[in-house]
Amino acid sequence: AAPRGGHREDFSPSTRSLAQQRGLLRMLLRTSSALLLLVVPTAAFYLPGVAPIDYRDGESIDLKVNKLTSTKTHLPYEWYDLPFCRPAEVVYKGENLGEVMRGDRIQNSPYTIKMNVEVSCQLLCKQSYDAEQAALFATKIGEDYRVNWIVDNLPAATRVVEPALGSSPSRIITIYERGFPLGFRGAESIPGTSAGVNYVYNHHRIVLKYHTEPDAFEGARIVGFEVEPFSVQHEPAGAGGGLSTCSGARPVTHSAPPQPVSGPQTVYWTYDVRWEYSEVKWASRWDVYLYATDEQIHWFSIVNSLMIVLFLTGLLAMIMLRTLHRDLRRYNDAEAKEEAAEEGGWKLVHGDVFRPPQRPALLSVYVGTGVQVLGMSVVTMCFAVAGFLSPANRGALMTALLLLFTAMGVLAGFVSARLYKALSGSDWRMTTLKTAVMFPGIIFIVFFSLNMFIWGQKSSGAVPFGTFFALLVLWFGISVPLVYLGAFFGYRRPKIEPPTKTNMIPRTVPEHAWYTQPVFSVLIGGLLPFGAVFIELFFI
């Protein structure tokens, strides 16, 4: 029958296809409209502490000094532990927890730098040193201590000069690494020096690179900071003042007689300031530090060794999994039931695999702490990938590790309690206490003992008592309660039941050969990864 009104609908294939196309078009329009609604105006932002600073011509720029570091002693010292030129008042920069733990001691300096204003042979100060102070300089130079300066939150790069040897001329090599040498030791191959005598770099050529974009911002932004150190035995010009060894028309060169540090003497500290325009943008100014290479560090060999260790570990895991799966397939095969009736493989040990160990609490503590460290590492890497742990934020990584380890106490308590209950444990409170204090306590004792030796050396790497108190507050005030909170919820969860029943009588384990004992197996199994990593880390 025809529809009311005499109109008949057309249900032919062509009509249905057209209706489907119209429906698809409507759906696409709705989806596009929804996506357009999500596109709202956004604005970029900078993380706190790493926002760019725009300098106008003639504006003062602070040069801050940081710790002296050495790859030989690994003991940092404050800049003013040595008798350098000092400002009228030494002011410490506020530091976060990570910077204090790293031994950073950032202070102001008497250097005067102004935007786009060049300075040549500026006398910083004149210092008279006795034999003891000169010996202190010589000792630090012999121990390869390096100077760390900071301008606009950017560490100094080293401009190293390769001296002329034979027929090869001297050339300047810019090595983008943090810090520059405090001095050098004389040798017969270095002209003008005596073998075995230490020379101090008392003249510094500061090269600052800037970038401008008038359409984007006003002023200029610093995108590079290089320092070329010189050792010059300055001589006064006479009654008129100044120095006869350098001036605006006569810049310092490496051919000048160097300044030795031996016995009582007077040292003139001078510096130059040079400005260079750079096409590098502010957001990319750290690339030269991140991509810098050092010939002494075998990065490729280190990565290769780590990959070999990971490959061997994965290969061993695959062998064990394939063996287990083969046994399970053989047991599930209906045609091999008679063959599977004989005990062997998984069937031989399945009744003892899930037997609780002799010390279930200790195992629970190990697993809980491992999950805590794993959670800390994963979250830290996520923050690093998102850009929250920029190298411009000194100490941010150490601070994040400490805070995240404290916060992950919830996971440690939860996993430890769940596993302890699955192993039929009852004293969960004591197990929770061990989880909260065992491994952090061991680390704290070792750290405090090493810190006592560093205190004895009067190094800036020694952590102050105030920082120790802050760490104790983080530990007992936050971490321990979080571990108990996680354990409370973990122990209230239902018990994890094993997939197979455990035999009432433990199976007798036959005696093994001497080379299958646990101690020998652990030593042999860890020898390859330890050797591969240790040999390569030796070159760092």
Coordinates of C-alpha atoms in Angstrom, one line a residue:
A1 CA 0.0 0.0 0.0
A2 CA 1.1 3.5 -0.8
P3 CA 2.0 5.8 2.1
R4 CA -0.6 8.3 3.4
G5 CA -0.9 11.2 0.9
G6 CA -0.1 9.1 -2.1
H7 CA 3.7 9.5 -1.9
R8 CA 5.8 6.4 -2.3
E9 CA 9.4 6.3 -1.0
D10 CA 12.2 5.2 -3.4
F11 CA 14.4 2.4 -1.8
S12 CA 16.5 1.7 -5.0
P13 CA 20.2 1.0 -4.6
S14 CA 21.2 4.4 -6.1
T15 CA 19.0 6.2 -3.6
R16 CA 20.4 4.3 -0.6
S17 CA 24.0 5.0 -1.8
L18 CA 23.2 8.7 -2.0
A19 CA 21.7 8.7 1.5
Q20 CA 24.8 6.9 2.9
Q21 CA 27.1 9.5 1.3
R22 CA 25.0 12.3 2.7
G23 CA 25.2 10.7 6.2
L24 CA 28.9 10.3 5.9
L25 CA 29.3 13.9 4.9
R26 CA 27.2 15.1 7.9
M27 CA 29.4 13.0 10.2
L28 CA 32.5 14.5 8.8
L29 CA 31.1 18.0 9.2
R30 CA 30.2 17.3 12.8
T31 CA 33.7 15.8 13.5
S32 CA 35.4 18.8 11.9
S33 CA 33.3 21.2 13.9
A34 CA 34.1 19.4 17.1
L35 CA 37.9 19.5 16.2
L36 CA 37.6 23.2 15.4
L37 CA 36.1 23.9 18.8
L38 CA 39.1 22.2 20.4
V39 CA 41.4 24.6 18.6
V40 CA 41.5 27.4 21.1
P41 CA 44.1 30.2 21.2
T42 CA 47.2 29.1 23.0
A43 CA 50.4 30.9 24.2
A44 CA 53.8 29.4 24.7
F45 CA 55.4 29.6 28.2
Y46 CA 58.8 29.1 29.7
L47 CA 59.5 26.9 32.7
P48 CA 60.4 28.8 35.9
G49 CA 64.1 29.7 36.1
V50 CA 64.8 29.2 32.4
A51 CA 63.0 32.1 30.8
P52 CA 65.1 34.3 28.4
I53 CA 66.4 37.7 29.6
D54 CA 66.5 40.5 27.1
Y55 CA 69.4 42.9 27.6
R56 CA 69.6 46.5 26.3
D57 CA 72.9 48.1 25.2
G58 CA 74.9 49.1 28.3
E59 CA 72.9 47.0 30.7
S60 CA 75.0 45.3 33.4
I61 CA 75.3 41.5 33.2
D62 CA 76.4 39.5 36.2
L63 CA 79.2 37.0 36.0
K64 CA 78.9 34.5 38.8
V65 CA 81.5 32.0 40.0
N66 CA 80.8 28.4 40.9
K67 CA 82.9 25.6 42.4
L68 CA 86.3 24.5 41.4
T69 CA 86.2 20.9 40.1
S70 CA 88.7 18.2 39.4
T71 CA 88.5 14.8 37.7
K72 CA 91.4 13.6 39.8
T73 CA 90.3 14.3 43.3
H74 CA 86.5 14.6 42.7
L75 CA 86.5 17.1 45.6
P76 CA 84.9 20.5 44.7
Y77 CA 86.0 23.7 46.4
E78 CA 84.4 27.1 46.6
W79 CA 85.9 29.8 44.3
Y80 CA 87.0 32.0 47.1
D81 CA 88.7 29.1 48.9
L82 CA 91.7 30.3 46.8
P83 CA 92.9 33.9 47.1
F84 CA 91.2 35.3 44.0
C85 CA 90.0 38.8 43.6
R86 CA 87.0 39.4 45.8
P87 CA 84.1 41.8 45.6
A88 CA 83.3 44.2 48.4
E89 CA 80.7 41.7 49.7
V90 CA 80.4 38.0 48.8
V91 CA 76.8 37.0 48.1
Y92 CA 75.7 33.4 47.8
K93 CA 73.0 32.6 45.3
G94 CA 69.9 30.8 46.6
E95 CA 70.3 27.1 45.7
N96 CA 67.9 24.2 45.5
L97 CA 68.3 20.9 47.2
G98 CA 69.9 19.3 44.1
E99 CA 72.5 22.1 43.8
V100 CA 73.6 21.7 47.4
M101 CA 73.8 17.9 47.0
R102 CA 76.0 18.4 43.9
G103 CA 78.3 20.7 45.8
D104 CA 77.5 23.9 43.8
R105 CA 78.4 27.2 45.6
I106 CA 77.4 30.0 43.3
Q107 CA 78.7 33.5 44.3
N108 CA 79.0 36.9 42.8
S109 CA 82.3 38.2 41.3
P110 CA 84.0 41.6 40.9
Y111 CA 83.9 41.3 37.0
T112 CA 82.1 44.2 35.3
I113 CA 80.3 43.3 32.1
K114 CA 77.9 45.5 30.1
M115 CA 75.9 44.5 27.1
N116 CA 77.7 45.2 23.8
V117 CA 80.5 47.1 25.6
E118 CA 83.9 45.7 24.8
V119 CA 86.8 45.9 27.3
S120 CA 90.5 45.3 26.7
C121 CA 93.1 44.5 29.3
Q122 CA 90.9 45.6 32.3
L123 CA 92.8 45.3 35.6
L124 CA 90.7 43.4 38.0
C125 CA 93.0 43.5 41.0
K126 CA 96.6 43.2 42.1
Q127 CA 97.2 40.3 44.6
S128 CA 100.3 39.7 46.7
Y129 CA 100.8 36.0 47.6
D130 CA 103.0 34.5 50.2
A131 CA 104.7 31.1 49.7
E132 CA 101.8 29.2 51.3
Q133 CA 99.2 30.8 49.0
A134 CA 101.3 30.2 45.9
A135 CA 101.7 26.6 46.9
L136 CA 98.0 26.3 47.2
F137 CA 97.6 27.5 43.6
A138 CA 100.3 25.2 42.5
T139 CA 98.6 22.2 44.2
K140 CA 95.2 22.9 42.6
I141 CA 96.8 23.3 39.2
G142 CA 98.7 20.0 39.6
E143 CA 95.4 18.3 40.5
D144 CA 93.8 19.6 37.2
Y145 CA 91.2 21.8 38.8
R146 CA 88.8 23.6 36.5
V147 CA 87.0 26.9 36.9
N148 CA 83.3 27.2 36.5
W149 CA 81.7 30.5 35.6
I150 CA 78.1 31.4 34.8
V151 CA 76.7 34.2 32.7
D152 CA 73.0 34.4 32.1
N153 CA 72.6 30.9 33.5
L154 CA 75.0 29.6 30.8
P155 CA 78.2 27.8 31.8
A156 CA 81.5 28.9 30.3
A157 CA 83.0 27.0 27.4
T158 CA 86.7 26.4 27.1
R159 CA 88.8 27.9 24.4
V160 CA 91.9 25.8 24.4
V161 CA 95.0 26.7 22.5
E162 CA 97.1 23.9 21.0
P163 CA 100.7 25.1 21.2
A164 CA 103.1 25.0 18.3
L165 CA 105.1 21.7 18.1
G166 CA 107.8 21.6 15.6
S167 CA 106.5 22.7 12.2
S168 CA 102.8 22.8 13.1
P169 CA 101.5 26.2 14.0
S170 CA 99.4 27.0 17.1
R171 CA 95.7 26.8 16.5
I172 CA 92.6 27.6 18.6
I173 CA 90.3 24.8 19.4
T174 CA 86.9 25.6 20.9
I175 CA 85.8 22.8 23.2
Y176 CA 82.3 23.3 24.5
E177 CA 82.5 21.8 28.0
R178 CA 81.8 23.2 31.3
G179 CA 84.7 25.0 33.0
F180 CA 88.2 25.9 31.9
P181 CA 91.6 25.1 33.4
L182 CA 92.9 26.9 36.4
G183 CA 96.4 26.7 35.0
F184 CA 98.9 24.4 33.4
R185 CA 102.1 22.6 34.1
G186 CA 105.2 23.7 32.1
A187 CA 107.0 21.3 29.8
E188 CA 109.9 21.4 27.4
S189 CA 107.6 21.3 24.5
I190 CA 105.8 24.5 25.6
P191 CA 107.9 27.6 24.7
G192 CA 108.8 29.9 27.6
T193 CA 108.0 27.4 30.4
S194 CA 110.1 25.3 32.7
A195 CA 109.3 21.6 33.1
G196 CA 107.5 20.8 36.3
V197 CA 106.6 24.4 37.1
N198 CA 102.9 25.3 37.4
Y199 CA 101.6 28.4 35.7
V200 CA 98.3 30.1 36.6
Y201 CA 95.9 31.6 34.0
N202 CA 95.6 35.2 35.3
H203 CA 94.1 36.8 32.2
H204 CA 90.7 35.7 30.8
R205 CA 89.3 36.7 27.4
I206 CA 85.5 36.6 27.9
V207 CA 83.7 36.1 24.6
L208 CA 79.9 36.6 24.8
K209 CA 77.7 35.7 21.8
Y210 CA 74.3 37.4 21.4
H211 CA 71.3 37.1 19.1
T212 CA 68.7 39.7 18.2
E213 CA 65.3 39.5 16.6
P214 CA 63.7 43.0 16.4
D215 CA 60.4 41.6 15.3
A216 CA 60.2 39.1 18.2
F217 CA 61.7 40.9 21.2
E218 CA 63.5 44.1 22.2
G219 CA 67.2 44.0 23.0
A220 CA 69.6 41.1 22.7
R221 CA 69.8 37.6 24.2
I222 CA 73.0 35.8 25.2
V223 CA 73.4 32.6 23.4
G224 CA 77.1 31.7 23.9
F225 CA 79.7 32.1 26.6
E226 CA 83.3 31.3 25.9
V227 CA 86.5 31.9 27.9
E228 CA 90.0 31.8 26.6
P229 CA 92.5 31.8 29.5
F230 CA 96.0 33.2 29.2
S231 CA 99.0 33.1 31.5
V232 CA 100.8 36.4 31.4
Q233 CA 103.5 37.7 33.7
H234 CA 102.3 41.3 33.8
E235 CA 104.6 44.3 34.4
P236 CA 103.5 47.7 35.6
A237 CA 103.8 50.5 33.1
G238 CA 105.4 52.9 35.6
A239 CA 104.2 56.1 37.3
G240 CA 101.5 56.6 34.8
G241 CA 99.7 53.4 35.9
G242 CA 98.4 50.6 33.8
L243 CA 100.4 47.6 32.5
S244 CA 103.2 47.5 30.0
T245 CA 102.4 43.9 28.9
C246 CA 98.9 44.6 27.5
S247 CA 96.6 47.5 26.5
G248 CA 93.8 48.2 24.2
A249 CA 96.1 48.5 21.3
R250 CA 98.3 45.6 22.4
P251 CA 96.1 42.6 23.3
V252 CA 97.4 39.6 25.2
T253 CA 98.8 36.7 23.2
H254 CA 100.0 33.2 24.1
S255 CA 103.5 34.2 23.2
A256 CA 103.8 36.4 26.3
P257 CA 105.9 35.1 29.2
P258 CA 103.6 33.0 31.5
Q259 CA 102.9 33.7 35.2
P260 CA 104.5 31.0 37.4
V261 CA 103.2 30.3 40.9
S262 CA 106.2 29.5 43.0
G263 CA 107.2 31.4 46.1
P264 CA 106.1 34.9 47.3
Q265 CA 105.1 37.1 44.3
T266 CA 102.6 39.6 43.0
V267 CA 100.0 38.6 40.4
Y268 CA 98.0 41.0 38.3
W269 CA 94.5 39.7 37.3
T270 CA 93.1 41.1 34.1
Y271 CA 90.4 40.3 31.6
D272 CA 89.0 41.2 28.2
V273 CA 85.3 41.3 27.1
R274 CA 84.4 40.6 23.5
W275 CA 81.0 40.6 21.9
E276 CA 80.1 38.5 18.8
Y277 CA 76.8 38.2 17.0
S278 CA 75.4 34.7 16.5
E279 CA 72.6 33.2 14.4
V280 CA 72.0 30.6 17.1
K281 CA 68.6 31.2 18.8
W282 CA 68.1 31.3 22.5
A283 CA 66.2 28.0 22.5
S284 CA 69.2 26.3 20.9
R285 CA 72.0 27.7 22.9
W286 CA 72.5 24.5 24.9
D287 CA 73.0 22.3 21.9
V288 CA 76.7 22.9 21.7
Y289 CA 77.0 21.5 25.3
L290 CA 74.7 18.6 24.7
Y291 CA 76.4 17.5 21.5
A292 CA 79.9 18.1 22.6
T293 CA 82.3 15.1 22.4
D294 CA 85.4 14.2 24.2
E295 CA 88.0 11.9 22.6
Q296 CA 88.8 10.3 26.0
I297 CA 85.2 9.1 26.5
H298 CA 84.4 6.0 24.4
W299 CA 80.7 6.7 24.2
F300 CA 80.2 4.2 21.3
S301 CA 82.0 1.5 23.2
I302 CA 80.0 2.2 26.3
V303 CA 76.7 1.9 24.5
N304 CA 77.9 -1.1 22.6
S305 CA 78.8 -2.9 25.9
L306 CA 75.5 -2.0 27.5
M307 CA 73.7 -3.3 24.4
I308 CA 75.6 -6.6 24.6
V309 CA 74.7 -7.0 28.2
L310 CA 71.0 -6.3 27.5
F311 CA 71.1 -8.7 24.5
L312 CA 72.5 -11.5 26.6
T313 CA 70.0 -10.9 29.3
G314 CA 67.1 -11.0 26.9
L315 CA 68.6 -14.1 25.2
L316 CA 68.7 -15.9 28.5
A317 CA 65.1 -14.9 29.3
M318 CA 63.9 -16.2 25.9
I319 CA 65.6 -19.5 26.4
M320 CA 63.9 -20.0 29.8
L321 CA 60.5 -18.9 28.4
R322 CA 60.8 -21.3 25.4
T323 CA 61.7 -24.2 27.7
L324 CA 58.7 -23.5 29.9
H325 CA 56.3 -23.1 27.0
R326 CA 57.6 -26.3 25.4
D327 CA 56.8 -28.2 28.7
L328 CA 53.4 -26.7 28.9
R329 CA 52.5 -27.6 25.3
R330 CA 53.7 -31.1 25.9
Y331 CA 51.5 -31.5 28.9
N332 CA 48.4 -30.0 27.1
D333 CA 48.9 -32.3 24.1
A334 CA 46.2 -35.0 24.3
E335 CA 48.3 -37.4 22.2
A336 CA 51.3 -37.2 24.6
K337 CA 49.4 -37.8 27.8
E338 CA 51.2 -41.1 28.4
E339 CA 54.5 -39.5 27.8
A340 CA 53.6 -36.6 30.1
A341 CA 52.8 -39.0 32.8
E342 CA 56.5 -39.3 33.5
E343 CA 57.6 -36.5 35.8
G344 CA 59.9 -34.0 34.2
G345 CA 60.4 -30.4 33.5
W346 CA 57.7 -28.1 34.9
K347 CA 55.6 -31.0 36.3
L348 CA 58.6 -32.0 38.4
V349 CA 58.8 -28.6 40.2
H350 CA 55.4 -27.1 39.9
G351 CA 54.4 -28.2 43.4
D352 CA 57.4 -26.4 45.0
V353 CA 57.7 -23.3 42.8
F354 CA 55.3 -21.2 44.9
R355 CA 56.5 -22.4 48.2
P356 CA 57.2 -19.3 50.5
P357 CA 60.9 -18.7 51.1
Q358 CA 62.6 -18.9 54.4
R359 CA 62.6 -15.1 54.8
P360 CA 59.4 -13.8 53.1
A361 CA 59.7 -10.4 54.8
L362 CA 63.2 -9.8 53.4
L363 CA 62.1 -10.7 49.9
S364 CA 59.1 -8.4 50.2
V365 CA 61.3 -5.6 51.3
Y366 CA 63.6 -6.2 48.3
V367 CA 60.7 -6.2 45.8
G368 CA 59.0 -3.2 47.3
T369 CA 62.1 -1.1 47.3
G370 CA 62.8 -2.2 43.7
V371 CA 59.4 -1.1 42.6
Q372 CA 60.0 2.2 44.4
V373 CA 63.3 2.8 42.5
L374 CA 61.7 1.7 39.2
G375 CA 58.8 4.1 39.7
M376 CA 61.2 6.9 40.5
S377 CA 63.2 6.2 37.4
V378 CA 60.2 5.9 35.0
V379 CA 58.6 9.2 36.2
T380 CA 61.9 11.0 36.1
M381 CA 62.5 9.9 32.5
C382 CA 59.0 11.1 31.6
F383 CA 59.6 14.5 33.2
A384 CA 63.0 14.7 31.3
V385 CA 61.3 13.8 28.0
A386 CA 58.7 16.5 28.6
G387 CA 61.4 19.1 29.1
F388 CA 60.9 19.8 32.8
L389 CA 64.5 18.7 33.7
S390 CA 66.4 21.1 31.4
P391 CA 70.2 21.4 31.9
A392 CA 69.6 25.1 32.5
N393 CA 67.9 24.1 35.8
R394 CA 71.0 23.1 37.8
G395 CA 70.2 20.5 40.4
A396 CA 66.7 19.8 39.0
L397 CA 67.5 16.2 38.3
M398 CA 68.9 15.5 41.8
T399 CA 65.9 17.3 43.4
A400 CA 63.4 15.3 41.2
L401 CA 65.1 12.0 42.1
L402 CA 64.9 12.7 45.8
L403 CA 61.3 14.0 45.8
L404 CA 60.1 11.2 43.5
F405 CA 61.8 8.5 45.6
T406 CA 60.0 9.9 48.6
A407 CA 56.6 10.0 46.9
M408 CA 57.1 6.5 45.5
G409 CA 57.0 5.2 49.1
V410 CA 53.3 4.5 48.5
L411 CA 54.2 1.9 45.8
A412 CA 56.9 0.4 47.9
G413 CA 54.6 -0.2 50.9
F414 CA 51.7 -1.4 48.7
V415 CA 53.8 -4.0 46.7
S416 CA 55.7 -5.1 49.8
A417 CA 52.5 -5.7 51.8
R418 CA 50.8 -7.5 48.8
L419 CA 53.7 -9.9 48.3
Y420 CA 54.1 -10.5 52.0
K421 CA 50.5 -11.4 52.4
A422 CA 50.7 -13.7 49.3
L423 CA 53.7 -15.5 51.0
S424 CA 51.4 -16.1 54.1
G425 CA 53.2 -13.5 56.2
S426 CA 51.4 -12.1 59.3
D427 CA 53.7 -9.4 60.8
W428 CA 53.1 -6.8 58.1
R429 CA 53.8 -3.9 60.4
M430 CA 57.4 -4.9 60.9
T431 CA 57.8 -5.7 57.2
T432 CA 56.5 -2.2 56.4
L433 CA 59.0 -0.7 58.8
K434 CA 61.8 -2.6 57.2
T435 CA 60.6 -1.4 53.8
A436 CA 60.6 2.2 54.9
V437 CA 64.0 2.3 56.7
M438 CA 66.2 -0.6 55.5
F439 CA 67.6 0.6 52.1
P440 CA 67.3 4.3 52.8
G441 CA 69.0 3.7 56.1
I442 CA 71.9 1.9 54.5
I443 CA 72.3 4.6 51.9
F444 CA 72.1 7.3 54.5
I445 CA 74.8 5.7 56.7
V446 CA 77.2 5.3 53.8
F447 CA 76.5 8.8 52.6
F448 CA 77.0 10.3 56.1
S449 CA 80.2 8.4 56.5
L450 CA 81.6 9.7 53.2
N451 CA 80.4 13.2 54.0
M452 CA 82.5 13.1 57.2
F453 CA 85.7 12.6 55.1
I454 CA 84.7 15.4 52.7
W455 CA 84.1 17.7 55.7
G456 CA 87.7 16.8 56.8
Q457 CA 89.0 18.0 53.4
K458 CA 87.0 21.3 53.8
S459 CA 85.4 20.7 50.4
S460 CA 82.3 22.4 49.2
G461 CA 80.9 19.0 48.3
A462 CA 80.3 18.4 52.0
V463 CA 76.5 18.5 52.6
P464 CA 75.7 21.0 55.5
F465 CA 73.8 19.9 58.6
G466 CA 70.8 21.9 57.5
T467 CA 70.5 19.8 54.3
F468 CA 70.9 16.6 56.4
F469 CA 68.0 17.8 58.5
A470 CA 65.9 18.4 55.4
L471 CA 66.7 14.9 54.1
L472 CA 65.6 13.4 57.5
V473 CA 62.4 15.4 57.3
L474 CA 61.7 14.0 53.8
W475 CA 62.5 10.5 55.0
F476 CA 60.7 10.2 58.3
G477 CA 58.1 13.0 57.8
I478 CA 56.9 12.0 54.3
S479 CA 58.4 8.8 53.0
V480 CA 57.8 6.6 56.0
P481 CA 54.1 7.6 56.4
L482 CA 53.6 7.0 52.7
V483 CA 55.1 3.6 52.9
Y484 CA 52.7 2.7 55.8
L485 CA 49.8 4.2 53.8
G486 CA 50.5 2.0 50.9
A487 CA 51.0 -1.1 53.0
F488 CA 47.7 -0.5 54.8
F489 CA 45.8 -0.6 51.5
G490 CA 48.0 -3.4 50.1
Y491 CA 47.4 -5.7 53.0
R492 CA 43.6 -5.1 52.9
R493 CA 43.5 -6.4 49.3
P494 CA 42.6 -10.1 48.8
K495 CA 45.4 -12.6 49.0
I496 CA 47.1 -13.5 45.7
E497 CA 46.5 -17.2 45.2
P498 CA 49.1 -19.2 43.3
P499 CA 48.0 -21.0 40.1
T500 CA 49.1 -24.4 41.4
K501 CA 48.9 -26.1 44.8
T502 CA 52.1 -26.3 46.9
N503 CA 53.1 -29.8 48.1
M504 CA 53.0 -30.3 51.9
I505 CA 56.4 -32.0 51.9
P506 CA 59.2 -30.1 50.2
R507 CA 60.9 -32.0 47.4
T508 CA 64.4 -33.1 48.1
V509 CA 66.9 -31.1 46.1
P510 CA 69.8 -33.2 44.9
E511 CA 73.3 -31.9 45.5
H512 CA 74.8 -29.8 42.7
A513 CA 78.2 -29.6 41.3
W514 CA 80.5 -26.9 42.7
Y515 CA 80.2 -24.8 39.6
T516 CA 76.4 -24.7 39.9
Q517 CA 76.4 -23.2 43.4
P518 CA 74.6 -19.8 43.8
V519 CA 77.8 -17.9 44.7
F520 CA 79.7 -19.1 41.8
S521 CA 76.8 -18.6 39.4
V522 CA 76.3 -15.0 40.6
L523 CA 80.0 -14.2 40.2
I524 CA 80.3 -15.7 36.7
G525 CA 77.0 -14.3 35.5
G526 CA 77.9 -10.8 36.6
L527 CA 81.5 -10.9 35.4
L528 CA 80.7 -10.1 31.8
P529 CA 78.5 -7.0 32.4
F530 CA 80.7 -5.7 35.2
G531 CA 83.9 -6.1 33.1
A532 CA 82.3 -4.5 30.0
V533 CA 80.9 -1.5 31.9
F534 CA 83.9 -1.0 34.2
I535 CA 86.5 -0.9 31.5
E536 CA 84.6 1.7 29.5
L537 CA 83.7 3.8 32.6
F538 CA 87.4 3.9 33.5
F539 CA 87.9 6.3 30.5
I540 CA 85.3 8.8 31.7

